[in-house]
mmCIF file of C-alpha atoms and ligand atoms in Angstrom:
data_model
loop_
_atom_site.group_PDB
_atom_site.id
_atom_site.type_symbol
_atom_site.label_atom_id
_atom_site.label_comp_id
_atom_site.label_asym_id
_atom_site.label_seq_id
_atom_site.Cartn_x
_atom_site.Cartn_y
_atom_site.Cartn_z
ATOM 1 C CA MET A 1 0.000 0.000 0.000
ATOM 2 C CA GLU A 2 1.495 3.337 -1.066
ATOM 3 C CA LYS A 3 0.939 6.190 1.353
ATOM 4 C CA GLU A 4 0.820 9.718 0.014
ATOM 5 C CA HIS A 5 4.063 11.477 0.895
ATOM 6 C CA ILE A 6 3.956 14.432 3.260
ATOM 7 C CA ILE A 7 6.644 17.081 2.951
ATOM 8 C CA VAL A 8 6.801 19.522 5.855
ATOM 9 C CA GLY A 9 8.834 22.722 5.792
ATOM 10 C CA ASN A 10 10.023 24.003 9.162
ATOM 11 C CA TRP A 11 11.060 27.616 8.861
ATOM 12 C CA LYS A 12 12.244 27.964 12.470
ATOM 13 C CA MET A 13 12.874 31.640 13.338
ATOM 14 C CA TYR A 14 13.101 32.910 9.764
ATOM 15 C CA LYS A 15 10.970 35.205 7.575
ATOM 16 C CA THR A 16 8.800 38.214 8.259
ATOM 17 C CA GLU A 17 5.173 38.395 7.164
ATOM 18 C CA GLN A 18 6.151 40.154 3.919
ATOM 19 C CA GLU A 19 8.830 37.555 3.147
ATOM 20 C CA THR A 20 6.246 34.843 3.803
ATOM 21 C CA VAL A 21 3.903 36.291 1.174
ATOM 22 C CA GLU A 22 6.674 36.524 -1.414
ATOM 23 C CA PHE A 23 7.800 32.954 -0.707
ATOM 24 C CA LEU A 24 4.287 31.515 -0.979
ATOM 25 C CA GLN A 25 3.494 33.332 -4.192
ATOM 26 C CA THR A 26 6.598 31.749 -5.739
ATOM 27 C CA LEU A 27 6.065 28.289 -4.223
ATOM 28 C CA ALA A 28 2.366 27.769 -4.954
ATOM 29 C CA PRO A 29 2.612 27.364 -8.771
ATOM 30 C CA LEU A 30 5.733 25.171 -8.448
ATOM 31 C CA VAL A 31 3.904 22.570 -6.345
ATOM 32 C CA ALA A 32 0.334 22.909 -7.611
ATOM 33 C CA ALA A 33 0.368 19.576 -9.451
ATOM 34 C CA VAL A 34 2.371 17.423 -7.043
ATOM 35 C CA ASN A 35 1.395 14.063 -5.742
ATOM 36 C CA ALA A 36 2.176 14.844 -2.107
ATOM 37 C CA ARG A 37 0.799 16.756 0.847
ATOM 38 C CA VAL A 38 2.647 20.035 1.327
ATOM 39 C CA TYR A 39 2.859 21.419 4.874
ATOM 40 C CA LEU A 40 4.651 24.566 5.994
ATOM 41 C CA ALA A 41 5.355 25.481 9.638
ATOM 42 C CA VAL A 42 5.845 29.243 9.672
ATOM 43 C CA PRO A 43 6.526 31.662 12.556
ATOM 44 C CA PHE A 44 3.416 32.558 14.626
ATOM 45 C CA THR A 45 3.334 36.093 13.216
ATOM 46 C CA SER A 46 3.031 34.774 9.660
ATOM 47 C CA ILE A 47 0.239 32.238 10.239
ATOM 48 C CA PRO A 48 -2.890 34.327 9.454
ATOM 49 C CA THR A 49 -1.352 35.852 6.325
ATOM 50 C CA ALA A 50 0.053 32.512 5.133
ATOM 51 C CA VAL A 51 -3.370 30.911 5.596
ATOM 52 C CA LYS A 52 -4.987 33.656 3.527
ATOM 53 C CA VAL A 53 -2.386 33.519 0.737
ATOM 54 C CA THR A 54 -2.637 29.709 0.453
ATOM 55 C CA GLU A 55 -6.447 29.569 0.561
ATOM 56 C CA LYS A 56 -6.872 28.217 -2.970
ATOM 57 C CA THR A 57 -3.707 26.111 -3.011
ATOM 58 C CA ASN A 58 -2.679 22.652 -1.789
ATOM 59 C CA ILE A 59 -0.343 24.139 0.870
ATOM 60 C CA VAL A 60 -1.289 23.529 4.511
ATOM 61 C CA ILE A 61 -0.090 25.986 7.155
ATOM 62 C CA GLY A 62 0.909 25.103 10.712
ATOM 63 C CA ALA A 63 2.977 26.150 13.725
ATOM 64 C CA GLN A 64 6.286 25.097 15.261
ATOM 65 C CA ASN A 65 5.322 24.897 18.927
ATOM 66 C CA MET A 66 2.553 25.534 21.461
ATOM 67 C CA ASN A 67 1.935 25.363 25.204
ATOM 68 C CA ASP A 68 -0.053 22.599 26.872
ATOM 69 C CA ALA A 69 -2.409 25.038 28.618
ATOM 70 C CA THR A 70 -5.367 26.765 26.986
ATOM 71 C CA LYS A 71 -4.782 30.090 28.732
ATOM 72 C CA GLY A 72 -3.066 31.565 31.755
ATOM 73 C CA ALA A 73 -0.151 33.568 33.070
ATOM 74 C CA PHE A 74 2.523 32.113 30.780
ATOM 75 C CA THR A 75 4.353 35.113 29.382
ATOM 76 C CA GLY A 76 5.512 34.597 25.826
ATOM 77 C CA GLU A 77 3.658 31.309 25.289
ATOM 78 C CA ILE A 78 0.896 30.481 22.812
ATOM 79 C CA ALA A 79 -2.115 28.173 23.133
ATOM 80 C CA GLY A 80 -3.341 25.611 20.625
ATOM 81 C CA ILE A 81 -6.763 27.250 20.439
ATOM 82 C CA MET A 82 -5.064 30.495 19.395
ATOM 83 C CA LEU A 83 -3.191 28.690 16.625
ATOM 84 C CA LYS A 84 -6.369 26.975 15.503
ATOM 85 C CA ALA A 85 -8.263 30.268 15.452
ATOM 86 C CA SER A 86 -5.521 31.827 13.336
ATOM 87 C CA GLY A 87 -5.950 29.067 10.749
ATOM 88 C CA ALA A 88 -3.116 26.653 11.639
ATOM 89 C CA GLU A 89 -3.945 23.012 10.945
ATOM 90 C CA PHE A 90 -0.946 21.251 12.471
ATOM 91 C CA VAL A 91 1.812 21.854 15.015
ATOM 92 C CA ILE A 92 5.378 20.532 15.325
ATOM 93 C CA LEU A 93 6.031 19.296 18.882
ATOM 94 C CA GLY A 94 9.192 18.121 20.619
ATOM 95 C CA HIS A 95 11.632 19.358 17.995
ATOM 96 C CA SER A 96 15.183 18.694 19.171
ATOM 97 C CA GLU A 97 15.840 22.436 19.347
ATOM 98 C CA ARG A 98 12.947 22.733 21.826
ATOM 99 C CA ARG A 99 14.238 19.742 23.781
ATOM 100 C CA GLU A 100 17.847 20.977 23.872
ATOM 101 C CA LEU A 101 17.680 24.759 23.970
ATOM 102 C CA PHE A 102 14.454 25.141 25.944
ATOM 103 C CA LYS A 103 14.771 22.027 28.108
ATOM 104 C CA GLU A 104 11.461 20.475 27.095
ATOM 105 C CA ASP A 105 11.111 16.945 28.439
ATOM 106 C CA ASP A 106 9.053 13.976 27.266
ATOM 107 C CA ASP A 107 6.274 14.587 29.817
ATOM 108 C CA PHE A 108 5.777 18.220 28.801
ATOM 109 C CA ILE A 109 5.843 17.254 25.124
ATOM 110 C CA ASN A 110 3.279 14.528 25.830
ATOM 111 C CA ARG A 111 0.934 17.060 27.450
ATOM 112 C CA LYS A 112 1.249 19.235 24.350
ATOM 113 C CA VAL A 113 0.433 16.266 22.082
ATOM 114 C CA ILE A 114 -2.729 15.573 24.096
ATOM 115 C CA ARG A 115 -3.692 19.241 24.053
ATOM 116 C CA ALA A 116 -3.078 19.614 20.316
ATOM 117 C CA LEU A 117 -5.385 16.659 19.631
ATOM 118 C CA LYS A 118 -8.084 18.244 21.818
ATOM 119 C CA ASP A 119 -7.640 21.527 19.982
ATOM 120 C CA ASP A 120 -8.000 19.793 16.599
ATOM 121 C CA LEU A 121 -4.428 20.463 15.503
ATOM 122 C CA GLN A 122 -2.527 17.589 13.894
ATOM 123 C CA PRO A 123 0.599 16.945 15.999
ATOM 124 C CA ILE A 124 3.938 16.212 14.342
ATOM 125 C CA LEU A 125 5.930 14.602 17.146
ATOM 126 C CA CYS A 126 9.701 14.827 16.631
ATOM 127 C CA ILE A 127 12.024 12.213 18.046
ATOM 128 C CA GLY A 128 15.684 11.388 17.496
ATOM 129 C CA GLU A 129 18.962 10.504 19.131
ATOM 130 C CA THR A 130 22.036 12.691 19.670
ATOM 131 C CA LEU A 131 25.452 11.730 18.305
ATOM 132 C CA ASP A 132 26.585 10.587 21.781
ATOM 133 C CA GLU A 133 23.523 8.376 22.156
ATOM 134 C CA ARG A 134 24.114 6.820 18.740
ATOM 135 C CA GLU A 135 27.785 6.171 19.442
ATOM 136 C CA LEU A 136 26.894 4.568 22.780
ATOM 137 C CA GLY A 137 24.498 2.222 20.966
ATOM 138 C CA LYS A 138 21.458 3.798 22.632
ATOM 139 C CA THR A 139 19.513 4.875 19.532
ATOM 140 C CA GLU A 140 16.705 2.341 19.874
ATOM 141 C CA GLU A 141 16.390 2.873 23.619
ATOM 142 C CA VAL A 142 16.039 6.645 23.091
ATOM 143 C CA LEU A 143 13.514 6.309 20.255
ATOM 144 C CA ALA A 144 11.431 3.805 22.209
ATOM 145 C CA ARG A 145 11.383 6.065 25.277
ATOM 146 C CA GLN A 146 10.466 9.185 23.279
ATOM 147 C CA LEU A 147 7.619 7.319 21.570
ATOM 148 C CA GLN A 148 6.314 5.645 24.696
ATOM 149 C CA LYS A 149 6.379 8.813 26.811
ATOM 150 C CA GLY A 150 5.455 11.204 24.013
ATOM 151 C CA LEU A 151 2.369 9.182 23.075
ATOM 152 C CA LYS A 152 1.236 8.306 26.614
ATOM 153 C CA LYS A 153 -2.565 8.389 27.010
ATOM 154 C CA VAL A 154 -3.125 8.900 23.276
ATOM 155 C CA SER A 155 -6.162 6.817 22.272
ATOM 156 C CA MET A 156 -6.151 4.128 19.576
ATOM 157 C CA GLU A 157 -8.465 6.380 17.582
ATOM 158 C CA ASP A 158 -6.330 9.530 17.876
ATOM 159 C CA VAL A 159 -2.954 7.939 17.195
ATOM 160 C CA GLU A 160 -3.700 7.765 13.456
ATOM 161 C CA LYS A 161 -3.888 11.563 13.352
ATOM 162 C CA ILE A 162 -0.332 11.919 14.623
ATOM 163 C CA ILE A 163 2.694 12.209 12.357
ATOM 164 C CA ILE A 164 6.058 11.059 13.723
ATOM 165 C CA ALA A 165 9.229 12.771 12.493
ATOM 166 C CA TYR A 166 12.501 10.933 13.017
ATOM 167 C CA GLU A 167 15.276 13.502 13.149
ATOM 168 C CA PRO A 168 18.693 12.294 14.283
ATOM 169 C CA VAL A 169 19.986 15.344 16.166
ATOM 170 C CA TRP A 170 23.449 14.989 14.576
ATOM 171 C CA ALA A 171 21.892 15.432 11.122
ATOM 172 C CA ILE A 172 19.934 18.627 11.796
ATOM 173 C CA GLY A 173 21.403 21.682 10.122
ATOM 174 C CA THR A 174 24.802 19.994 9.845
ATOM 175 C CA GLY A 175 24.731 18.846 6.237
ATOM 176 C CA LYS A 176 25.257 15.284 7.541
ATOM 177 C CA THR A 177 22.252 13.357 6.278
ATOM 178 C CA ALA A 178 21.618 9.866 7.556
ATOM 179 C CA THR A 179 22.235 7.348 4.802
ATOM 180 C CA PRO A 180 18.988 5.985 3.331
ATOM 181 C CA GLU A 181 19.804 2.590 4.893
ATOM 182 C CA LEU A 182 20.394 4.039 8.345
ATOM 183 C CA ALA A 183 17.252 6.179 8.118
ATOM 184 C CA GLN A 184 15.190 3.190 6.943
ATOM 185 C CA GLU A 185 16.502 1.061 9.804
ATOM 186 C CA ALA A 186 15.433 3.687 12.372
ATOM 187 C CA HIS A 187 12.047 4.089 10.694
ATOM 188 C CA ARG A 188 11.524 0.336 10.676
ATOM 189 C CA PHE A 189 12.246 0.273 14.401
ATOM 190 C CA ILE A 190 9.851 3.184 15.009
ATOM 191 C CA ARG A 191 7.070 1.431 13.110
ATOM 192 C CA GLN A 192 7.690 -1.776 15.011
ATOM 193 C CA THR A 193 7.589 0.109 18.336
ATOM 194 C CA LEU A 194 4.331 1.801 17.316
ATOM 195 C CA GLY A 195 2.981 -1.681 16.640
ATOM 196 C CA THR A 196 3.838 -2.677 20.193
ATOM 197 C CA LEU A 197 2.203 0.422 21.637
ATOM 198 C CA PHE A 198 -0.803 0.633 19.285
ATOM 199 C CA SER A 199 -1.256 -2.800 17.762
ATOM 200 C CA GLY A 200 -2.605 -2.672 14.211
ATOM 201 C CA LYS A 201 -2.170 1.093 13.845
ATOM 202 C CA GLU A 202 1.516 1.137 12.902
ATOM 203 C CA SER A 203 0.885 1.040 9.148
ATOM 204 C CA LYS A 204 -1.568 3.948 9.389
ATOM 205 C CA ILE A 205 0.889 6.392 10.970
ATOM 206 C CA SER A 206 3.023 8.546 8.668
ATOM 207 C CA LEU A 207 6.729 8.595 9.496
ATOM 208 C CA LEU A 208 8.890 11.460 8.226
ATOM 209 C CA TYR A 209 12.658 11.687 8.025
ATOM 210 C CA GLY A 210 14.328 14.989 8.943
ATOM 211 C CA GLY A 211 17.916 16.192 9.057
ATOM 212 C CA SER A 212 19.688 17.903 6.144
ATOM 213 C CA VAL A 213 17.144 16.811 3.529
ATOM 214 C CA LYS A 214 18.108 18.525 0.262
ATOM 215 C CA PRO A 215 16.926 18.310 -3.358
ATOM 216 C CA ASP A 216 19.783 15.936 -4.224
ATOM 217 C CA ASN A 217 19.176 13.374 -1.446
ATOM 218 C CA ALA A 218 15.376 13.566 -1.116
ATOM 219 C CA ALA A 219 14.387 10.997 -3.746
ATOM 220 C CA LEU A 220 16.503 8.209 -2.289
ATOM 221 C CA LEU A 221 15.358 8.880 1.282
ATOM 222 C CA LEU A 222 11.725 9.074 0.207
ATOM 223 C CA SER A 223 11.955 5.787 -1.665
ATOM 224 C CA GLN A 224 12.665 3.838 1.548
ATOM 225 C CA LYS A 225 9.913 1.471 2.607
ATOM 226 C CA ASP A 226 9.060 3.022 5.981
ATOM 227 C CA ILE A 227 9.716 6.674 5.111
ATOM 228 C CA ASN A 228 6.473 8.474 4.234
ATOM 229 C CA GLY A 229 7.844 11.973 3.863
ATOM 230 C CA ALA A 230 10.333 14.540 5.062
ATOM 231 C CA LEU A 231 10.678 17.350 7.600
ATOM 232 C CA VAL A 232 12.819 19.991 5.951
ATOM 233 C CA GLY A 233 14.533 22.888 7.728
ATOM 234 C CA GLY A 234 17.176 24.857 5.835
ATOM 235 C CA ALA A 235 16.130 23.765 2.358
ATOM 236 C CA SER A 236 12.523 24.876 2.965
ATOM 237 C CA LEU A 237 13.582 28.527 3.160
ATOM 238 C CA ASP A 238 14.104 28.755 -0.580
ATOM 239 C CA PRO A 239 10.969 28.134 -2.677
ATOM 240 C CA LYS A 240 12.893 26.512 -5.532
ATOM 241 C CA SER A 241 14.775 23.996 -3.351
ATOM 242 C CA PHE A 242 11.652 23.231 -1.276
ATOM 243 C CA ALA A 243 9.686 22.652 -4.495
ATOM 244 C CA ASP A 244 12.450 20.385 -5.828
ATOM 245 C CA ILE A 245 12.217 18.233 -2.681
ATOM 246 C CA ILE A 246 8.421 18.054 -2.998
ATOM 247 C CA ASN A 247 8.735 17.161 -6.666
ATOM 248 C CA ALA A 248 11.096 14.315 -5.745
ATOM 249 C CA CYS A 249 8.077 12.429 -4.340
HETATM 250 P P1 PGA B 1 17.555 20.816 8.475
HETATM 251 O O1 PGA B 1 16.516 20.920 9.691
HETATM 252 O O2 PGA B 1 16.796 20.321 7.277
HETATM 253 O O3 PGA B 1 18.063 22.219 8.290
HETATM 254 O O4 PGA B 1 18.625 19.871 8.888
HETATM 255 C C1 PGA B 1 15.555 19.920 9.901
HETATM 256 C C2 PGA B 1 14.709 20.270 11.109
HETATM 257 O O5 PGA B 1 15.237 20.851 12.057
HETATM 258 O O6 PGA B 1 13.497 19.988 11.152
#
């Protein structure tokens, strides 16, 4: 069974509202006829405008983070219901930059996953090992823990809505892509673990690879059996290179 590929751009802290409009006007015609789902996680300030500009296109707009509360005294945070009201349809959760730089742990990320589902936002849960963990032979232990804790209390019904992104931390923004074989092996393990946690659902969950995905390595990564798409950082900032990755599907 062939799953439709999902290509997600993660802009991180790049692009003003005006730059977002220019980017989308260039991207939309380049990907209008593709055989893949195109997602773009833009900065909060660009969401309403991006939603408006992409109204009649196949591009889906989402966010890069949210809090697990619906409101309250949390200076600088944003709630899922606010994202939803601004037109976002999905949210990236547990990105390694959030885990490392902002000390987010598996329990906090799990609460966000649960909240996002309640708020009708599709969660993209990011997992992945660091270089140290890989060299110590702990990759599978780390992935299993991040899945088990990150998906705690998710129902059998809801788990199908979740997208899992495998991003080896050593491959993010470094130009060091995992080889297709290594990526496939991790994805196979993730699918098997999902089967243990949510028996029968593992084939219904989309698994994305992330970490230095570029136009020249996308096709090979995307052709791997358990890889259903890509989470793209740096290369999603340029409409031409992002479109080339999407067209590699
Ligand atoms: P990269 O980032 O493509 O620049 O490595 C991927 C990510 O952080 O999601």
